[in-house]
Amino acid sequence: MRHAAIVISVAACATASSTPSGMSTSTGSSSGMFVTTLGNDTVAVERFTRTGNKLEGDYLSRFQGARLVHYVADLASDGRIRSVAYTETRYGPNAPPVMLTTTTISDGTATVAVSRGGVADTARSGNRTFSGLAVGRFPGVPASAGIYEQMLIAAHPAAGDSAVVVLLSPGNQPAPSTSIIRTANGYTYRSTFFGGWTEQVVTDPSGRVISVDATAGTTVGTVTRRVNSLEFDRLQQAWSSLAASRGIQAQASPPDTVRATVGAANIEIAYSRPFRRGRTIFGSSVVPWDRVWRTGANAATQITTSRDLMFGSTHLPAGKYTLWTLPSANGAKLIINSQTGQWGTDYDAK
């Protein structure tokens, strides 16, 4: 997974209705807890509290190993985020140093500062320009539901209308954009991130986020639901212990490698290993029929051979390639592609 945006700036917003009933601005207090599932498996949890002009929360995820992100945002009176800071801690052997990111928003500019283990990351720091209303978004995929709520306070469209926001994040240029489209029972978020990332957000009459469905329009396929109770601290301890004892196996789709000798050729296949998690895989939104699939998870599956190979009558010279599959209801086609090192959504038929 890639890091999503830290700051969202509204580039073009239609005339919005008044703030939904029960959706406070920076006064008063609110809180929420969310559970994110992939099939029947819990892969992320979140809790947040908002008091006055301060929004603070924790997001715990098992994507790419256990990681905890603590975020604090300072809000303007109309719900805009004036500044946001988040600290990301990963667990397990060889975990990267703690990353701290702060973003301060002024007229037309967001100043982003990133450090890792106390050392400034100048490549990902700097100024990001924008126009219009600036709101915030929590980094990570799927995004924080607590920040979703805050974004709707600052930039929700009227019924039947939409708002377009620009995502501003460290090292992500040019910035992708997201459309927030008002629906009968909530909103649709459609982003240029990963070429058409779409999530369905359901809200209650007061504007609180009830669920975020990413099963049909994203590569993560998760569902996030608001809950009344959550054993956050117990899960944090369990997931960090699992990461410490099992390392990469604590990831949602851990990387794996298979090696074999075929004739005189030494062959290696490197992939990330997905799990069923109670879902129907083929012919569903997970792996649809007649659509190229990465033949694994995360980065594109890679094959390396030390000698030339023959696949039927097709000659494959020695070297490194990526493996893809075109599944159908009647079988599947294996695709060997000369592009390597790309993410699993970046298939290029050329």
Short mmCIF file of C-alpha atoms in Angstrom, two decimals:
data_model
loop_
_atom_site.label_atom_id
_atom_site.label_comp_id
_atom_site.label_asym_id
_atom_site.label_seq_id
_atom_site.Cartn_x
_atom_site.Cartn_y
_atom_site.Cartn_z
CA MET A 1 0.00 0.00 0.00
CA ARG A 2 1.01 3.58 -0.58
CA HIS A 3 0.52 6.42 1.87
CA ALA A 4 -2.55 8.46 0.99
CA ALA A 5 -2.79 12.18 1.46
CA ILE A 6 -2.18 14.14 4.64
CA VAL A 7 -3.89 17.34 3.55
CA ILE A 8 -6.85 17.80 1.26
CA SER A 9 -7.48 21.16 -0.38
CA VAL A 10 -10.81 21.87 -2.02
CA ALA A 11 -10.01 22.92 -5.56
CA ALA A 12 -13.59 23.45 -6.77
CA CYS A 13 -16.65 23.14 -4.57
CA ALA A 14 -20.28 23.46 -5.58
CA THR A 15 -22.66 25.47 -3.43
CA ALA A 16 -23.00 23.50 -0.22
CA SER A 17 -25.96 23.19 2.06
CA SER A 18 -25.72 24.09 5.72
CA THR A 19 -23.88 21.72 8.02
CA PRO A 20 -26.04 18.60 8.66
CA SER A 21 -28.01 18.55 11.89
CA GLY A 22 -25.87 17.23 14.73
CA MET A 23 -22.65 17.81 12.79
CA SER A 24 -20.82 20.27 15.02
CA THR A 25 -18.09 22.64 14.00
CA SER A 26 -15.17 23.18 16.38
CA THR A 27 -17.35 23.60 19.47
CA GLY A 28 -18.62 20.77 21.65
CA SER A 29 -17.21 17.26 21.69
CA SER A 30 -17.63 13.96 19.89
CA SER A 31 -15.94 10.60 19.62
CA GLY A 32 -16.04 7.43 17.57
CA MET A 33 -14.65 3.93 17.16
CA PHE A 34 -14.32 1.94 13.93
CA VAL A 35 -13.42 -1.60 12.89
CA THR A 36 -12.14 -2.40 9.38
CA THR A 37 -12.54 -5.93 8.04
CA LEU A 38 -11.24 -7.76 4.99
CA GLY A 39 -13.64 -10.63 4.49
CA ASN A 40 -14.05 -12.10 7.98
CA ASP A 41 -10.69 -10.82 9.24
CA THR A 42 -10.17 -7.62 11.25
CA VAL A 43 -7.30 -5.66 9.68
CA ALA A 44 -7.59 -2.19 11.24
CA VAL A 45 -9.22 -0.36 14.15
CA GLU A 46 -9.55 3.30 15.03
CA ARG A 47 -10.65 5.50 17.90
CA PHE A 48 -10.88 9.29 18.04
CA THR A 49 -12.07 12.09 20.30
CA ARG A 50 -12.89 15.65 19.35
CA THR A 51 -13.03 18.36 22.01
CA GLY A 52 -13.40 22.00 21.03
CA ASN A 53 -10.92 22.72 18.26
CA LYS A 54 -8.83 19.58 18.84
CA LEU A 55 -9.24 16.25 17.03
CA GLU A 56 -7.09 13.37 18.33
CA GLY A 57 -7.09 9.71 17.44
CA ASP A 58 -5.26 6.42 16.96
CA TYR A 59 -5.30 4.20 13.89
CA LEU A 60 -3.97 0.63 14.26
CA SER A 61 -3.49 -1.42 11.09
CA ARG A 62 -2.21 -4.84 10.01
CA PHE A 63 -1.62 -3.82 6.40
CA GLN A 64 2.08 -4.35 5.62
CA GLY A 65 2.77 -5.38 9.21
CA ALA A 66 1.43 -3.91 12.45
CA ARG A 67 1.61 -0.13 12.65
CA LEU A 68 0.11 2.47 14.95
CA VAL A 69 -0.53 6.04 13.85
CA HIS A 70 -1.41 8.68 16.44
CA TYR A 71 -2.81 11.89 14.96
CA VAL A 72 -3.64 15.32 16.39
CA ALA A 73 -5.36 18.06 14.39
CA ASP A 74 -6.07 21.70 15.22
CA LEU A 75 -9.41 22.87 13.78
CA ALA A 76 -10.71 26.24 12.69
CA SER A 77 -14.19 27.37 13.76
CA ASP A 78 -15.72 26.19 10.46
CA GLY A 79 -14.18 22.71 10.73
CA ARG A 80 -11.12 23.30 8.54
CA ILE A 81 -7.90 21.68 9.67
CA ARG A 82 -5.29 24.36 10.40
CA SER A 83 -2.54 21.93 11.33
CA VAL A 84 -2.16 18.19 11.73
CA ALA A 85 0.62 16.00 13.13
CA TYR A 86 0.89 12.25 13.07
CA THR A 87 3.40 9.82 14.52
CA GLU A 88 3.73 6.41 12.89
CA THR A 89 5.26 3.48 14.80
CA ARG A 90 5.80 0.06 13.23
CA TYR A 91 6.30 -3.15 15.19
CA GLY A 92 8.42 -6.21 14.63
CA PRO A 93 12.03 -7.06 13.72
CA ASN A 94 13.85 -4.58 11.48
CA ALA A 95 11.00 -2.10 11.86
CA PRO A 96 11.77 1.33 10.39
CA PRO A 97 12.33 4.27 12.77
CA VAL A 98 9.37 6.22 14.05
CA MET A 99 8.11 8.70 11.45
CA LEU A 100 6.74 12.11 12.46
CA THR A 101 4.88 14.27 9.96
CA THR A 102 3.50 17.74 10.66
CA THR A 103 1.51 19.89 8.27
CA THR A 104 0.71 23.54 8.92
CA ILE A 105 -1.84 25.26 6.69
CA SER A 106 -1.87 28.97 5.90
CA ASP A 107 -3.31 31.04 3.05
CA GLY A 108 -2.73 28.98 -0.08
CA THR A 109 0.18 26.94 1.30
CA ALA A 110 0.61 23.76 3.33
CA THR A 111 4.06 23.32 4.88
CA VAL A 112 4.93 19.65 5.35
CA ALA A 113 7.80 18.48 7.58
CA VAL A 114 8.75 14.79 7.75
CA SER A 115 11.34 13.15 10.00
CA ARG A 116 12.34 9.53 10.56
CA GLY A 117 14.03 8.60 13.80
CA GLY A 118 14.58 12.28 14.50
CA VAL A 119 16.32 12.87 11.14
CA ALA A 120 14.66 15.25 8.69
CA ASP A 121 13.42 13.68 5.45
CA THR A 122 14.07 16.60 3.12
CA ALA A 123 12.93 14.66 0.04
CA ARG A 124 9.38 14.40 1.40
CA SER A 125 9.22 17.77 3.16
CA GLY A 126 8.41 21.18 1.72
CA ASN A 127 5.57 23.49 0.71
CA ARG A 128 2.41 22.39 -1.10
CA THR A 129 0.28 25.08 -2.74
CA PHE A 130 -3.49 24.95 -3.08
CA SER A 131 -6.50 27.18 -3.61
CA GLY A 132 -9.76 27.32 -1.71
CA LEU A 133 -10.74 25.66 1.53
CA ALA A 134 -8.18 23.37 3.19
CA VAL A 135 -9.39 20.33 5.08
CA GLY A 136 -7.50 17.33 6.43
CA ARG A 137 -7.25 13.63 5.76
CA PHE A 138 -5.52 10.93 7.70
CA PRO A 139 -2.68 9.11 5.90
CA GLY A 140 -3.25 5.46 5.07
CA VAL A 141 -5.56 3.30 2.98
CA PRO A 142 -8.39 3.10 3.77
CA ALA A 143 -8.50 6.63 5.20
CA SER A 144 -9.42 7.43 8.77
CA ALA A 145 -13.18 7.47 9.27
CA GLY A 146 -12.71 10.12 11.95
CA ILE A 147 -11.08 12.41 9.41
CA TYR A 148 -13.80 11.53 6.89
CA GLU A 149 -16.30 13.02 9.32
CA GLN A 150 -14.21 16.16 9.72
CA MET A 151 -13.84 16.51 5.96
CA LEU A 152 -17.63 16.41 5.54
CA ILE A 153 -18.02 19.17 8.12
CA ALA A 154 -15.71 21.44 6.12
CA ALA A 155 -16.65 20.55 2.54
CA HIS A 156 -19.83 18.48 2.17
CA PRO A 157 -21.80 19.11 -1.02
CA ALA A 158 -25.52 19.80 -1.23
CA ALA A 159 -27.94 17.03 -2.19
CA GLY A 160 -27.32 15.96 -5.78
CA ASP A 161 -24.11 17.97 -5.94
CA SER A 162 -20.40 17.27 -5.48
CA ALA A 163 -17.11 18.78 -4.35
CA VAL A 164 -13.66 18.17 -5.84
CA VAL A 165 -10.67 18.07 -3.52
CA VAL A 166 -6.93 17.89 -4.24
CA LEU A 167 -4.73 15.53 -2.23
CA LEU A 168 -1.48 17.08 -0.98
CA SER A 169 0.99 14.65 0.58
CA PRO A 170 4.74 14.26 1.16
CA GLY A 171 6.59 13.39 -2.01
CA ASN A 172 3.38 12.93 -4.02
CA GLN A 173 3.50 15.23 -7.04
CA PRO A 174 1.44 15.88 -9.03
CA ALA A 175 -1.26 15.53 -6.42
CA PRO A 176 -4.23 13.22 -7.16
CA SER A 177 -7.76 14.50 -6.68
CA THR A 178 -10.94 13.16 -5.10
CA SER A 179 -14.60 13.87 -5.84
CA ILE A 180 -17.01 13.83 -2.89
CA ILE A 181 -20.43 13.03 -4.38
CA ARG A 182 -23.58 13.38 -2.27
CA THR A 183 -25.88 10.33 -2.41
CA ALA A 184 -29.23 9.43 -0.83
CA ASN A 185 -27.70 7.93 2.33
CA GLY A 186 -24.19 9.34 2.39
CA TYR A 187 -21.36 10.07 -0.02
CA THR A 188 -19.23 8.50 -2.72
CA TYR A 189 -15.49 9.25 -2.67
CA ARG A 190 -13.88 8.77 -6.09
CA SER A 191 -10.16 9.44 -6.40
CA THR A 192 -7.60 9.41 -9.20
CA PHE A 193 -5.41 7.58 -6.66
CA PHE A 194 -4.67 4.13 -8.20
CA GLY A 195 -6.65 5.08 -11.29
CA GLY A 196 -10.21 5.39 -9.99
CA TRP A 197 -10.25 4.57 -6.28
CA THR A 198 -13.92 4.58 -5.15
CA GLU A 199 -15.41 4.21 -1.67
CA GLN A 200 -19.07 4.34 -0.59
CA VAL A 201 -19.57 6.25 2.67
CA VAL A 202 -22.84 5.86 4.60
CA THR A 203 -23.77 8.50 7.17
CA ASP A 204 -26.62 8.82 9.66
CA PRO A 205 -29.00 11.83 9.66
CA SER A 206 -26.63 13.75 11.95
CA GLY A 207 -23.74 13.33 9.50
CA ARG A 208 -21.77 10.72 11.47
CA VAL A 209 -19.95 8.15 9.34
CA ILE A 210 -21.58 4.72 9.79
CA SER A 211 -19.61 2.73 7.23
CA VAL A 212 -17.01 3.01 4.47
CA ASP A 213 -17.31 0.30 1.80
CA ALA A 214 -14.20 -0.21 -0.35
CA THR A 215 -15.06 -3.70 -1.62
CA ALA A 216 -15.97 -2.85 -5.19
CA GLY A 217 -13.92 0.19 -6.19
CA THR A 218 -10.47 -0.24 -4.61
CA THR A 219 -7.60 -2.69 -4.41
CA VAL A 220 -7.97 -3.20 -0.64
CA GLY A 221 -11.54 -4.53 -0.63
CA THR A 222 -12.29 -3.58 2.97
CA VAL A 223 -15.39 -2.49 4.90
CA THR A 224 -15.13 -0.05 7.84
CA ARG A 225 -17.99 0.08 10.36
CA ARG A 226 -18.71 2.28 13.36
CA VAL A 227 -18.94 0.27 16.60
CA ASN A 228 -20.13 0.96 20.14
CA SER A 229 -17.20 -0.73 21.90
CA LEU A 230 -13.64 -1.61 20.97
CA GLU A 231 -10.77 -3.37 22.78
CA PHE A 232 -8.17 -1.16 21.11
CA ASP A 233 -5.38 -1.61 23.65
CA ARG A 234 -5.74 -5.42 23.65
CA LEU A 235 -5.54 -5.53 19.85
CA GLN A 236 -2.52 -3.24 19.84
CA GLN A 237 -0.69 -5.56 22.24
CA ALA A 238 -1.71 -8.71 20.33
CA TRP A 239 -0.75 -7.37 16.89
CA SER A 240 2.57 -5.92 18.06
CA SER A 241 3.43 -9.25 19.75
CA LEU A 242 2.52 -11.12 16.56
CA ALA A 243 4.73 -8.81 14.50
CA ALA A 244 7.61 -9.29 16.94
CA SER A 245 7.32 -13.09 16.91
CA ARG A 246 6.42 -13.69 13.27
CA GLY A 247 7.76 -10.64 11.48
CA ILE A 248 6.37 -10.34 7.96
CA GLN A 249 3.87 -13.11 8.64
CA ALA A 250 1.91 -10.58 10.68
CA GLN A 251 1.11 -8.71 7.47
CA ALA A 252 -2.31 -8.99 5.84
CA SER A 253 -0.75 -10.43 2.65
CA PRO A 254 2.82 -11.48 3.57
CA PRO A 255 5.54 -11.71 0.91
CA ASP A 256 6.73 -15.17 -0.04
CA THR A 257 9.18 -16.79 -2.48
CA VAL A 258 9.13 -20.13 -4.30
CA ARG A 259 12.25 -21.58 -5.91
CA ALA A 260 12.56 -24.63 -8.15
CA THR A 261 14.86 -26.24 -10.71
CA VAL A 262 13.23 -27.11 -14.03
CA GLY A 263 15.65 -28.89 -16.32
CA ALA A 264 18.78 -26.76 -16.19
CA ALA A 265 16.92 -23.60 -15.23
CA ASN A 266 16.82 -22.12 -11.73
CA ILE A 267 13.45 -20.42 -11.30
CA GLU A 268 12.29 -18.05 -8.56
CA ILE A 269 8.80 -16.63 -8.11
CA ALA A 270 8.39 -13.74 -5.63
CA TYR A 271 4.86 -12.72 -4.67
CA SER A 272 2.64 -11.59 -1.81
CA ARG A 273 0.32 -14.26 -0.50
CA PRO A 274 -3.38 -13.35 -0.21
CA PHE A 275 -5.81 -15.20 2.08
CA ARG A 276 -9.43 -16.12 1.35
CA ARG A 277 -10.80 -14.78 4.67
CA GLY A 278 -14.20 -16.32 4.03
CA ARG A 279 -14.66 -14.51 0.70
CA THR A 280 -15.53 -15.75 -2.76
CA ILE A 281 -12.38 -14.91 -4.71
CA PHE A 282 -12.81 -15.63 -8.44
CA GLY A 283 -15.75 -14.17 -10.31
CA SER A 284 -16.35 -11.63 -7.53
CA SER A 285 -15.28 -8.06 -6.79
CA VAL A 286 -12.03 -9.51 -5.38
CA VAL A 287 -10.90 -11.08 -8.68
CA PRO A 288 -13.50 -10.37 -11.39
CA TRP A 289 -13.80 -12.50 -14.51
CA ASP A 290 -12.12 -11.20 -17.66
CA ARG A 291 -9.95 -8.63 -15.88
CA VAL A 292 -6.16 -8.88 -15.56
CA TRP A 293 -5.17 -9.95 -12.04
CA ARG A 294 -1.77 -9.53 -10.35
CA THR A 295 -1.66 -13.28 -9.50
CA GLY A 296 -1.08 -12.54 -5.84
CA ALA A 297 -1.28 -9.38 -3.73
CA ASN A 298 0.51 -6.03 -3.32
CA ALA A 299 3.40 -5.66 -5.80
CA ALA A 300 3.29 -7.47 -9.13
CA THR A 301 4.30 -11.14 -8.90
CA GLN A 302 7.81 -11.60 -10.33
CA ILE A 303 9.46 -14.59 -12.00
CA THR A 304 13.20 -14.93 -12.61
CA THR A 305 14.74 -17.70 -14.70
CA SER A 306 18.45 -18.43 -15.24
CA ARG A 307 17.84 -20.20 -18.57
CA ASP A 308 15.51 -19.86 -21.54
CA LEU A 309 12.11 -21.50 -21.06
CA MET A 310 9.42 -22.82 -23.35
CA PHE A 311 5.74 -22.33 -22.50
CA GLY A 312 4.07 -24.55 -25.08
CA SER A 313 5.40 -23.05 -28.31
CA THR A 314 6.29 -19.71 -26.71
CA HIS A 315 10.00 -19.06 -26.16
CA LEU A 316 10.92 -17.03 -23.05
CA PRO A 317 14.54 -15.82 -22.84
CA ALA A 318 16.36 -16.01 -19.52
CA GLY A 319 15.73 -12.99 -17.32
CA LYS A 320 13.20 -11.34 -15.05
CA TYR A 321 9.48 -10.85 -15.76
CA THR A 322 6.14 -10.34 -14.00
CA LEU A 323 3.29 -12.88 -13.97
CA TRP A 324 -0.33 -11.94 -14.50
CA THR A 325 -3.54 -13.92 -14.96
CA LEU A 326 -6.67 -13.29 -17.01
CA PRO A 327 -9.31 -15.43 -15.25
CA SER A 328 -12.64 -16.28 -16.86
CA ALA A 329 -15.57 -18.54 -16.04
CA ASN A 330 -14.13 -21.13 -18.46
CA GLY A 331 -10.48 -21.06 -17.37
CA ALA A 332 -7.54 -18.69 -17.17
CA LYS A 333 -4.79 -17.28 -19.36
CA LEU A 334 -1.23 -16.82 -18.03
CA ILE A 335 0.43 -13.53 -19.04
CA ILE A 336 4.21 -13.04 -18.88
CA ASN A 337 5.12 -9.34 -18.97
CA SER A 338 8.54 -7.76 -19.51
CA GLN A 339 7.91 -4.86 -17.12
CA THR A 340 9.22 -5.47 -13.59
CA GLY A 341 9.28 -3.72 -10.23
CA GLN A 342 5.79 -2.20 -10.54
CA TRP A 343 2.81 -2.32 -8.18
CA GLY A 344 0.18 -4.95 -8.84
CA THR A 345 -2.32 -2.46 -10.25
CA ASP A 346 0.12 -1.07 -12.83
CA TYR A 347 -0.34 -3.65 -15.59
CA ASP A 348 0.87 -2.37 -18.98
CA ALA A 349 -0.15 -4.55 -21.94
CA LYS A 350 2.63 -3.08 -24.09
#
